[in-house]
Coordinates of C-alpha atoms and ligand atoms in Angstrom, one line a residue:
M1 CA -16.2 -6.2 12.3
S2 CA -18.7 -4.5 15.1
R3 CA -16.0 -2.2 17.0
T4 CA -16.9 1.3 16.7
D5 CA -13.1 2.2 18.1
W6 CA -11.2 0.3 15.6
W7 CA -9.6 3.0 14.5
R8 CA -7.7 3.3 17.4
S9 CA -5.9 -0.1 16.7
A10 CA -6.4 -0.2 13.3
A11 CA -3.7 -1.5 11.1
I12 CA -5.0 0.4 7.2
Y13 CA -3.1 -0.6 4.0
Q14 CA -2.6 2.2 1.1
V15 CA -3.7 1.1 -2.1
Y16 CA -2.5 3.1 -4.8
V17 CA -4.8 2.1 -7.8
R18 CA -3.1 2.6 -10.9
S19 CA 0.1 0.4 -9.2
F20 CA -1.5 -1.9 -7.4
A21 CA -2.6 -5.2 -9.4
D22 CA -3.5 -5.0 -13.1
G23 CA -6.9 -6.7 -14.0
N24 CA -7.3 -6.4 -17.4
G25 CA -3.2 -6.3 -18.7
D26 CA -3.2 -2.8 -19.4
G27 CA -0.1 -1.6 -18.0
T28 CA -2.0 0.9 -15.4
G29 CA -3.6 -0.8 -12.1
D30 CA -7.6 -0.9 -11.7
L31 CA -10.5 -2.3 -9.4
A32 CA -10.7 -5.9 -11.0
G33 CA -6.8 -6.4 -10.1
V34 CA -7.7 -4.6 -6.4
R35 CA -10.7 -7.5 -6.2
S36 CA -8.6 -10.2 -7.2
R37 CA -6.2 -9.4 -5.1
L38 CA -8.5 -9.0 -2.0
P39 CA -7.7 -12.4 -0.4
Y40 CA -3.6 -11.2 -0.3
L41 CA -4.8 -8.1 2.0
A42 CA -6.6 -10.4 4.2
E43 CA -4.4 -12.7 4.4
L44 CA -1.9 -10.2 5.2
G45 CA -3.5 -9.3 8.1
V46 CA -4.4 -5.5 7.7
D47 CA -8.1 -4.3 9.1
A48 CA -8.7 -1.6 6.1
L49 CA -7.9 -0.3 3.0
W50 CA -7.8 3.2 2.1
F51 CA -7.7 4.1 -1.6
T52 CA -6.1 7.1 -3.2
P53 CA -7.7 9.0 -5.8
W54 CA -9.7 6.4 -7.9
Y55 CA -11.4 8.8 -9.8
L56 CA -12.3 10.8 -13.3
S57 CA -9.5 12.7 -14.0
P58 CA -7.0 13.5 -16.0
L59 CA -3.9 12.3 -13.9
A60 CA -1.7 15.6 -14.0
D61 CA -0.9 14.9 -10.4
G62 CA -1.8 11.0 -10.0
G63 CA -5.5 11.8 -9.6
Y64 CA -5.0 14.6 -7.1
D65 CA -6.8 16.7 -10.0
V66 CA -10.6 14.9 -9.6
A67 CA -12.7 15.9 -12.6
D68 CA -16.0 14.0 -10.8
Y69 CA -16.4 12.8 -7.0
R70 CA -19.1 10.5 -8.0
T71 CA -17.8 8.9 -10.7
I72 CA -14.8 5.8 -11.2
D73 CA -12.1 6.5 -14.0
P74 CA -12.7 4.7 -16.6
A75 CA -9.0 3.3 -16.8
F76 CA -9.8 1.7 -12.8
G77 CA -13.7 1.1 -13.8
T78 CA -17.4 1.5 -13.0
L79 CA -18.9 2.8 -9.8
A80 CA -21.2 -0.9 -9.7
E81 CA -17.2 -2.3 -9.7
A82 CA -16.1 0.0 -6.7
E83 CA -19.1 -1.0 -4.7
A84 CA -18.6 -4.6 -5.6
L85 CA -15.4 -4.0 -3.8
L86 CA -16.3 -2.4 -1.0
A87 CA -18.8 -5.1 -0.4
E88 CA -16.4 -8.1 -1.4
A89 CA -13.6 -6.0 0.9
R90 CA -16.5 -5.9 4.1
E91 CA -16.6 -9.8 3.7
L92 CA -12.9 -10.5 4.3
G93 CA -12.7 -8.4 7.1
L94 CA -11.9 -4.9 5.4
R95 CA -13.0 -1.9 5.6
T96 CA -12.4 1.2 3.2
I97 CA -11.5 4.2 2.9
V98 CA -12.3 6.8 0.3
D99 CA -9.8 10.0 -0.2
I100 CA -11.2 13.4 -0.4
V101 CA -9.1 15.9 -2.4
P102 CA -11.3 19.4 -1.1
N103 CA -8.8 21.7 -1.4
H104 CA -8.6 22.1 -5.3
V105 CA -10.6 20.4 -8.3
S106 CA -9.4 19.1 -11.3
D107 CA -8.9 22.1 -14.5
Q108 CA -12.0 19.2 -16.5
H109 CA -13.7 19.6 -13.8
P110 CA -17.4 20.8 -15.0
W111 CA -17.1 23.8 -11.9
F112 CA -13.5 24.8 -13.6
K113 CA -14.9 24.9 -17.1
A114 CA -18.3 26.6 -16.2
A115 CA -16.2 28.5 -14.5
L116 CA -14.2 29.8 -17.5
A117 CA -16.9 30.1 -20.0
A118 CA -19.0 32.1 -18.3
G119 CA -15.6 35.0 -18.0
P120 CA -14.7 37.8 -15.1
G121 CA -17.4 38.6 -12.8
A122 CA -19.5 35.9 -13.7
P123 CA -21.2 33.5 -9.9
E124 CA -19.5 30.8 -12.2
Q125 CA -16.3 31.8 -10.7
E126 CA -16.9 32.4 -7.4
L127 CA -16.5 29.4 -6.5
F128 CA -12.5 29.3 -7.1
H129 CA -10.2 32.7 -6.7
F130 CA -9.5 34.5 -10.0
R131 CA -8.1 37.4 -10.3
P132 CA -8.0 40.6 -12.7
P133 CA -4.8 41.1 -15.8
S134 CA -2.4 42.1 -13.8
D135 CA 1.3 42.6 -14.9
E136 CA 2.6 40.2 -11.2
P137 CA 0.1 37.4 -9.8
P138 CA -1.8 38.8 -7.0
N139 CA 0.1 37.6 -4.5
D140 CA 3.6 36.7 -3.3
W141 CA 2.3 33.1 -2.1
V142 CA 4.9 30.2 -2.9
S143 CA 3.3 26.7 -4.3
E144 CA 3.4 23.7 -2.7
F145 CA 5.1 22.2 -5.4
G146 CA 7.8 25.0 -5.6
G147 CA 7.1 28.0 -8.0
V148 CA 4.2 30.5 -8.3
P149 CA 0.6 29.6 -8.3
W150 CA -0.9 32.0 -10.0
S151 CA -1.7 30.9 -13.7
R152 CA -3.7 33.0 -16.6
T153 CA -6.8 32.4 -18.1
E154 CA -7.0 33.0 -22.0
G155 CA -8.4 36.4 -20.8
G156 CA -5.1 37.4 -19.2
Q157 CA -7.0 37.1 -15.9
W158 CA -5.2 35.4 -12.8
Y159 CA -6.4 31.7 -10.8
L160 CA -4.6 30.8 -7.9
H161 CA -3.6 26.5 -7.9
L162 CA -1.9 25.7 -4.6
F163 CA -0.1 22.6 -6.9
T164 CA -0.3 22.3 -10.6
P165 CA -1.8 24.4 -12.3
E166 CA -4.6 21.7 -13.2
Q167 CA -6.1 21.9 -10.0
P168 CA -7.3 25.7 -9.9
D169 CA -8.4 26.0 -5.7
L170 CA -11.9 25.9 -4.6
N171 CA -13.3 29.0 -2.7
W172 CA -14.1 27.8 0.4
N173 CA -16.4 30.9 1.2
H174 CA -18.7 30.0 -1.2
P175 CA -21.7 27.6 0.6
K176 CA -21.8 25.7 -2.3
V177 CA -18.4 24.4 -1.7
R178 CA -19.3 23.3 1.6
E179 CA -22.2 21.6 0.6
E180 CA -21.2 19.9 -2.2
H181 CA -18.4 18.6 -0.4
E182 CA -20.8 17.3 2.6
D183 CA -22.7 16.5 -0.4
V184 CA -19.9 13.7 -1.8
L185 CA -18.8 12.7 1.7
R186 CA -22.6 11.5 1.8
F187 CA -22.3 9.7 -1.1
W188 CA -19.8 7.3 0.0
F189 CA -20.2 6.9 3.6
E190 CA -24.1 5.9 1.4
R191 CA -21.9 3.1 -0.6
G192 CA -20.6 1.9 2.8
A193 CA -17.2 3.8 3.2
A194 CA -15.8 3.1 6.9
G195 CA -13.9 6.4 6.7
V196 CA -12.5 9.2 4.2
R197 CA -9.1 10.7 4.4
I198 CA -8.9 14.4 3.4
D199 CA -5.9 15.0 1.3
S200 CA -4.4 18.6 2.2
A201 CA -6.4 19.0 5.3
A202 CA -5.0 22.1 6.4
L203 CA -5.3 23.9 3.1
L204 CA -8.2 24.7 1.9
V205 CA -9.3 28.7 4.0
K206 CA -6.9 31.6 2.4
A207 CA -7.3 34.5 4.7
D208 CA -9.8 37.1 3.6
G209 CA -8.1 39.1 0.4
L210 CA -5.4 36.8 -0.3
P211 CA -2.7 39.0 1.4
D212 CA 0.6 38.6 1.0
M213 CA 3.2 36.1 3.0
P214 CA 3.2 38.6 6.5
G215 CA 6.8 38.9 7.0
S216 CA 7.0 36.7 10.3
A217 CA 3.9 34.2 10.9
D218 CA 2.3 33.5 13.9
A219 CA 0.7 30.2 13.9
G220 CA -2.6 30.7 12.7
E221 CA -1.3 33.5 10.7
H222 CA -0.1 32.1 7.8
P223 CA -2.9 33.0 4.9
F224 CA -3.1 29.6 3.8
H225 CA -2.1 27.0 5.8
D226 CA -4.2 26.3 9.1
R227 CA -6.3 28.8 9.2
P228 CA -9.0 28.6 12.3
E229 CA -11.9 28.8 10.2
L230 CA -11.1 24.8 9.3
H231 CA -12.0 23.8 12.6
G232 CA -15.9 25.1 12.0
I233 CA -16.1 22.8 8.4
Y234 CA -15.0 19.6 10.3
R235 CA -17.2 19.8 13.3
S236 CA -19.6 20.1 10.7
W237 CA -17.6 17.1 9.0
R238 CA -17.8 15.1 12.0
R239 CA -21.4 15.3 13.0
L240 CA -21.8 14.0 9.5
A241 CA -19.9 11.2 9.6
D242 CA -21.0 10.4 12.9
A243 CA -24.4 10.1 12.1
Y244 CA -22.5 6.9 9.1
G245 CA -20.4 6.1 12.2
A246 CA -17.1 6.7 9.7
V247 CA -13.9 7.6 10.3
L248 CA -12.1 11.4 9.3
I249 CA -8.3 10.8 8.9
G250 CA -7.2 14.5 8.1
E251 CA -3.6 14.9 5.7
I252 CA -1.7 17.3 7.9
W253 CA 1.4 18.9 7.7
L254 CA 2.2 21.3 10.6
P255 CA 5.2 21.1 12.4
D256 CA 3.6 22.2 15.7
A257 CA 2.0 19.4 16.9
E258 CA -0.2 21.6 20.0
R259 CA -1.6 23.1 16.2
F260 CA -2.2 19.6 14.5
A261 CA -3.9 18.1 17.8
R262 CA -6.3 20.9 17.7
Y263 CA -7.5 19.4 14.6
L264 CA -8.1 16.2 16.9
R265 CA -10.2 17.6 19.3
P266 CA -13.1 15.1 20.3
D267 CA -15.6 16.9 17.8
E268 CA -13.5 17.3 14.8
L269 CA -10.6 14.8 12.6
H270 CA -10.7 10.8 14.4
T271 CA -7.1 11.1 13.6
A272 CA -4.1 12.5 11.2
F273 CA -1.0 11.2 9.4
N274 CA 2.5 11.6 11.8
F275 CA 5.1 12.6 9.4
D276 CA 6.8 13.8 12.3
F277 CA 8.1 10.5 13.0
L278 CA 8.5 9.7 9.2
A279 CA 10.4 12.8 8.8
R280 CA 13.2 11.9 11.7
P281 CA 16.2 9.9 10.4
W282 CA 17.2 6.5 11.9
D283 CA 18.7 7.1 15.2
A284 CA 17.3 6.0 18.3
A285 CA 17.3 9.2 20.1
E286 CA 15.5 11.6 16.8
L287 CA 13.2 8.6 16.8
R288 CA 12.5 8.4 20.6
A289 CA 11.8 12.0 20.8
S290 CA 9.7 12.2 18.1
I291 CA 7.3 9.1 19.7
D292 CA 7.5 10.7 22.8
L293 CA 6.2 13.9 20.9
T294 CA 3.5 12.5 19.1
L295 CA 2.1 11.1 22.7
A296 CA 2.4 14.1 24.5
A297 CA 0.1 16.3 21.4
H298 CA -2.8 13.6 21.3
A299 CA -2.8 12.7 25.2
P300 CA -5.4 16.1 25.3
V301 CA -7.4 15.3 23.0
G302 CA -8.1 11.6 23.7
A303 CA -6.8 10.9 20.3
P304 CA -4.6 7.6 19.2
A305 CA -1.4 8.7 17.7
T306 CA -1.1 7.5 14.0
W307 CA 2.4 6.1 12.5
V308 CA 3.5 6.0 8.8
L309 CA 6.7 4.7 7.5
A310 CA 5.7 5.6 4.0
N311 CA 3.2 6.5 1.3
H312 CA 2.9 7.7 -2.6
D313 CA 5.0 11.4 -2.6
V314 CA 7.7 9.8 -0.2
T315 CA 11.2 7.9 -0.6
R316 CA 10.4 4.1 0.1
T317 CA 11.3 3.3 3.6
V318 CA 14.2 0.6 2.4
T319 CA 15.8 3.4 0.1
R320 CA 15.6 6.0 2.9
Y321 CA 16.9 4.3 5.6
G322 CA 20.0 3.1 3.4
R323 CA 21.0 6.5 2.7
A324 CA 23.5 8.7 4.5
E325 CA 21.3 11.6 4.3
D326 CA 17.5 10.8 4.7
T327 CA 16.5 13.4 1.1
G328 CA 13.1 11.4 0.7
F329 CA 10.6 12.7 2.6
A330 CA 10.3 16.9 1.8
F331 CA 8.8 18.5 -1.8
E332 CA 12.1 20.1 -3.9
R333 CA 14.8 17.5 -1.5
K334 CA 14.8 14.1 -3.7
R335 CA 17.9 14.0 -6.1
F336 CA 18.9 11.4 -9.1
G337 CA 21.8 8.9 -8.4
V338 CA 22.3 9.0 -5.0
P339 CA 23.7 6.2 -3.3
T340 CA 22.0 3.2 -1.3
D341 CA 22.8 0.5 0.5
L342 CA 19.7 -0.9 0.1
A343 CA 21.5 -4.3 2.4
L344 CA 21.3 -1.9 5.5
G345 CA 18.0 0.2 3.9
T346 CA 16.4 -3.5 4.3
R347 CA 17.7 -4.5 8.0
R348 CA 16.8 -1.3 9.2
A349 CA 13.3 -1.2 7.5
R350 CA 12.8 -4.9 9.0
A351 CA 13.5 -3.8 11.7
A352 CA 11.5 -0.2 11.5
A353 CA 8.3 -2.2 11.0
L354 CA 8.2 -4.0 14.2
L355 CA 9.1 -1.1 16.0
T356 CA 5.9 0.3 14.5
L357 CA 3.6 -1.8 14.0
A358 CA 4.6 -2.2 18.2
L359 CA 3.4 1.2 18.8
P360 CA 0.4 2.4 20.1
G361 CA -2.2 4.1 17.6
S362 CA -3.2 3.0 14.4
V363 CA -0.8 2.8 11.3
Y364 CA -0.7 2.9 8.0
L365 CA 1.0 0.7 5.4
Y366 CA 1.7 1.5 1.6
Q367 CA 1.4 -0.8 -0.9
G368 CA 4.8 -2.3 -1.7
E369 CA 6.3 -1.8 2.0
E370 CA 5.8 -5.1 2.5
L371 CA 7.4 -6.9 -0.2
G372 CA 10.4 -3.8 0.9
L373 CA 10.7 -2.4 -2.4
P374 CA 13.2 0.2 -3.1
E375 CA 12.7 3.8 -4.4
A376 CA 12.7 3.0 -8.5
E377 CA 15.1 5.1 -10.2
I378 CA 12.5 6.2 -13.4
P379 CA 14.2 7.4 -17.2
R380 CA 13.9 10.2 -17.4
E381 CA 11.6 10.6 -20.3
R382 CA 9.5 8.4 -18.6
I383 CA 8.5 10.6 -15.5
Q384 CA 5.2 11.5 -15.3
D385 CA 4.8 13.6 -12.0
P386 CA 4.8 17.0 -12.5
M387 CA 6.9 17.7 -9.2
H388 CA 10.4 16.9 -11.5
A389 CA 8.6 19.3 -14.3
R390 CA 7.7 22.0 -11.4
S391 CA 11.6 21.7 -10.3
G392 CA 13.6 22.2 -13.8
G393 CA 14.5 18.6 -13.6
V394 CA 16.4 18.2 -10.4
D395 CA 13.9 16.6 -8.0
P396 CA 12.8 13.2 -9.3
G397 CA 9.3 13.2 -8.3
R398 CA 7.2 10.7 -6.7
D399 CA 7.2 8.3 -9.5
G400 CA 10.0 6.4 -8.0
C401 CA 7.5 4.9 -5.2
R402 CA 4.5 4.4 -7.6
V403 CA 6.0 1.3 -9.7
P404 CA 3.5 -1.0 -10.4
L405 CA 4.0 -3.7 -7.7
P406 CA 5.1 -7.0 -8.2
W407 CA 3.2 -10.3 -8.2
R408 CA 4.7 -12.9 -10.0
A409 CA 8.2 -14.8 -9.6
D410 CA 8.2 -15.3 -13.7
G411 CA 8.0 -11.2 -14.2
D412 CA 4.6 -9.0 -14.6
G413 CA 1.9 -7.5 -17.9
P414 CA 3.4 -4.6 -18.9
S415 CA 3.6 -1.4 -16.2
W416 CA 2.5 2.9 -17.4
L417 CA 6.2 3.1 -15.0
P418 CA 9.1 0.6 -16.5
R419 CA 9.4 -2.1 -13.4
P420 CA 13.4 -1.8 -12.8
E421 CA 15.5 -4.8 -13.9
G422 CA 15.0 -7.5 -11.7
W423 CA 11.9 -6.5 -9.8
E424 CA 10.8 -10.0 -9.8
R425 CA 12.6 -11.2 -6.4
Y426 CA 10.4 -8.7 -5.0
A427 CA 7.2 -10.7 -6.5
A428 CA 4.2 -11.5 -4.0
E429 CA 4.0 -14.9 -5.9
R430 CA 8.3 -15.4 -4.8
Q431 CA 7.6 -14.2 -0.7
A432 CA 4.9 -15.8 0.2
G433 CA 6.9 -19.1 0.3
D434 CA 9.8 -17.9 1.8
P435 CA 9.8 -17.3 6.1
E436 CA 12.5 -15.0 5.4
S437 CA 11.1 -12.2 3.5
M438 CA 9.5 -9.5 4.1
L439 CA 6.4 -10.2 3.3
S440 CA 6.1 -13.1 5.6
L441 CA 7.9 -10.3 8.7
Y442 CA 4.9 -8.2 7.7
R443 CA 2.6 -11.3 7.8
T444 CA 3.2 -12.6 11.3
A445 CA 3.9 -9.6 12.8
L446 CA -0.4 -7.5 11.5
R447 CA -1.1 -11.6 12.8
L448 CA 1.0 -10.8 16.3
R449 CA -0.5 -7.1 16.3
R450 CA -3.9 -8.3 16.7
S451 CA -3.5 -9.9 20.4
F452 CA -1.6 -6.3 21.4
R453 CA -2.9 -4.3 19.6
D454 CA -5.2 -2.6 22.2
A455 CA -2.7 -3.2 25.2
G456 CA -2.1 -0.2 27.4
P457 CA 0.1 2.6 27.2
L458 CA 4.0 2.8 26.3
R459 CA 6.5 2.7 29.1
W460 CA 10.3 3.3 28.5
L461 CA 12.8 0.5 29.6
R462 CA 15.9 1.9 31.3
T463 CA 18.8 0.6 28.8
D464 CA 22.3 0.6 29.1
A465 CA 22.7 1.7 25.4
P466 CA 21.7 4.7 24.2
H467 CA 20.8 3.4 21.2
L468 CA 18.5 0.7 22.1
L469 CA 14.4 1.6 22.9
A470 CA 12.8 -0.6 24.4
F471 CA 9.2 -0.3 25.7
A472 CA 6.6 -2.2 27.3
R473 CA 2.7 -2.6 27.3
A474 CA 0.5 -3.7 29.9
L475 CA -1.8 -7.2 28.5
P476 CA -4.8 -7.3 30.2
D477 CA -3.8 -10.7 31.1
G478 CA -1.1 -9.8 33.6
G479 CA 1.8 -10.2 30.8
T480 CA 3.2 -7.5 28.7
V481 CA 4.8 -7.7 25.4
L482 CA 8.3 -5.8 24.8
C483 CA 9.6 -4.3 21.9
A484 CA 14.1 -3.3 21.8
V485 CA 15.1 -2.1 18.8
N486 CA 18.4 -1.8 17.9
L487 CA 19.6 1.4 16.2
G488 CA 23.4 1.1 17.0
P489 CA 26.8 0.9 16.8
S490 CA 27.4 -1.8 18.8
D491 CA 25.2 -5.4 20.1
A492 CA 23.1 -4.9 23.1
A493 CA 21.3 -7.4 25.2
L494 CA 17.6 -8.1 25.2
P495 CA 15.5 -6.7 28.0
A496 CA 14.7 -9.4 30.5
H497 CA 11.9 -11.8 29.0
S498 CA 9.8 -15.0 29.0
E499 CA 9.4 -15.5 25.4
L500 CA 10.6 -14.1 22.1
L501 CA 8.1 -13.7 19.9
L502 CA 9.2 -12.6 17.0
A503 CA 12.7 -10.6 15.2
S504 CA 13.7 -8.4 12.8
G505 CA 16.8 -10.4 12.0
P506 CA 18.6 -13.0 13.5
L507 CA 20.1 -13.0 16.9
T508 CA 24.0 -12.9 17.6
P509 CA 25.4 -16.4 18.9
S510 CA 25.1 -15.4 22.6
G511 CA 21.6 -14.2 22.2
A512 CA 22.0 -10.5 21.5
L513 CA 19.6 -8.0 19.5
P514 CA 22.7 -6.2 16.7
Q515 CA 22.6 -3.1 15.3
D516 CA 19.3 -2.8 13.3
T517 CA 17.8 -5.1 14.4
A518 CA 14.3 -5.4 16.4
V519 CA 12.6 -8.0 18.8
W520 CA 9.0 -8.2 20.4
L521 CA 9.3 -10.4 23.0
R522 CA 6.5 -11.2 26.1
A523 CA 7.2 -10.9 29.7
Ligands
LIG601 C1 -1.2 15.1 -1.4 C2 -1.0 14.0 -1.6 O1 0.0 13.0 -1.2 C3 -0.3 14.2 -3.1 O2 -0.4 12.9 -4.3 C4 -0.5 15.4 -3.8 O3 0.1 15.7 -5.4 C5 -1.2 16.8 -2.9 N1 -1.8 16.1 -1.8 C6 -2.5 17.8 -3.8 O4 -3.3 17.0 -3.8

C-alpha cells in the first residue's frame, strides 16, 4: 500500500453498491453487504474499489442525482459504516475511490430547493442555470439522455438539466459551486479515499450566455462539452488531491484523442476512462487501432492508459460480443430482443479479459464481469432507468447490467431488479470451486498480472495472420511476457515461447490457438 504511483497499473473494481451484495436482505445492496464481501474482492486480486454514488439520493438516475454529498443514503447505511468499510478495505490492501458528481445535483438538494423557494432573480438561483418564462426552451441544446434539457418550474421559469429534469445543472462560473466541490473532495480524502472518479467530467462549464449550438463547432467551441475553462478547475483539484496523495479519474467521453489527452497533462487529472476501446467491436484491426491510438495519445502527456470493457452504463461484455451488431455502447442505441449467442460472447469475453489485463496501464473491472454475467432483459414494467422512458420506450435502458449479483448456488433473496431465471448458475459460490469458470480465469489472471503489470511498453509482434493480435512486454528479469489473441476465422500458431502462463480456453490438439481465444506466454 505504500506505492504512490499505484494508479498507473492498478486493477480497479467498480462496485455498483445497490446491486453488489445485500447485507440486510431487503433486496437492495448496501455497505454491510460490501463489507461482508471484502474478502471476496481481496481474493479476486484487485487493487482498488470504485464505489458508484452512495450518497443520499432520490435515485432518479441510479444515485447520480445527489441530494447530499456528505451523507450515505440510508438504504445503503451510514457514514460511520462507510468509514469502517474504507478502513477494512485498506487492511486487506484495497484502496477506495469515491464517485463525485459535479455537473448536477438532485432536485432534492438543499441548494435547488432554496433556489425554487427564493424565486426569480434571487442569489440562490445563481448557482443553477435559470431562464425567464418563454414559449420555447431558451436554446436548442439536446439532453445527454435525449430530448430537451430544459424543464419549467411551477412559476414557468426554465432551468437547465443535461440529464433528467431531476438533475439540475450547476453554474460552474459561480465561486460557491467551485468551493463546495473542493470541500467535498477534502471531506472524502480526509476519510481515506484514495481518489475520486469524476462524473461527466467534460460537461461542467457552459459557454457564457448559453448560446445555440453553432452550425459547425470546431474543437473547443462546443457550448457545453470540453470547454477550455475546465482545465483550470482540474488544475485546482490536482493541487488539492496532491496534498492528500489522492488520484483524479475523469469520466470523459471525447472522440478526439488529442483533446482527451489534454485533461491528463501532469498538473490535471491522473487518468480518464478510455471509452474508445470499449466502443470497438470484436475485430482485430479495430482493437489494434484503438490500442495504438490510445497509447499514442497518452504518451506525450506521460499519463498511463486505462482499459475498460464494461461499466454500469453499457451492455454486459458477454452479451455485447455475442451479437452480430454491437448496439450496447452508445446511449439510445440499445434495443429489446437482439439475438445473442452467449456461448460465443463468453468465449470472446474470456479472451478480451486476457487482452485487457495484459495491456500497459490501469484496468477497470465492472462488478459481475468476473462472473461472466450476461445483460438481463428486464420486463418493461420493472424497468427503473430513466433512459427507457426518455427514449419513448425504445431503449431498454441500463438496468440490464445492474441486476444484483448472484452469490449463492441455491439462489439469493429478493432483489430490486428481478434476477433472470437460472441466474444461480452464475453464482460466485458455484464458480469459486470450478477451475474452468470465468471467476477462476479472472482470479488467476489478476494474480499473474501482478508479476508483470509494471513491465515495459507494448511491442507488437509480426504475425502470419491478420486476425492474430500478439504483443510483448519486457520483464525486469530479461524475460518477456507475451499476449496473443486470435479473433478468427482460423486457428493460428502461437508465437515462440518458453512457457504457457494462461489460456482463455483450450488450445487445438496440435497446440494452436483457436478463434476467439487468448493466451499469455513467457519467452
Ligand atoms: C455518467 C454516469 O456513469 C451515468 O450513470 C449517469 O447517468 C450520468 N453520468 C449522469 O450523472
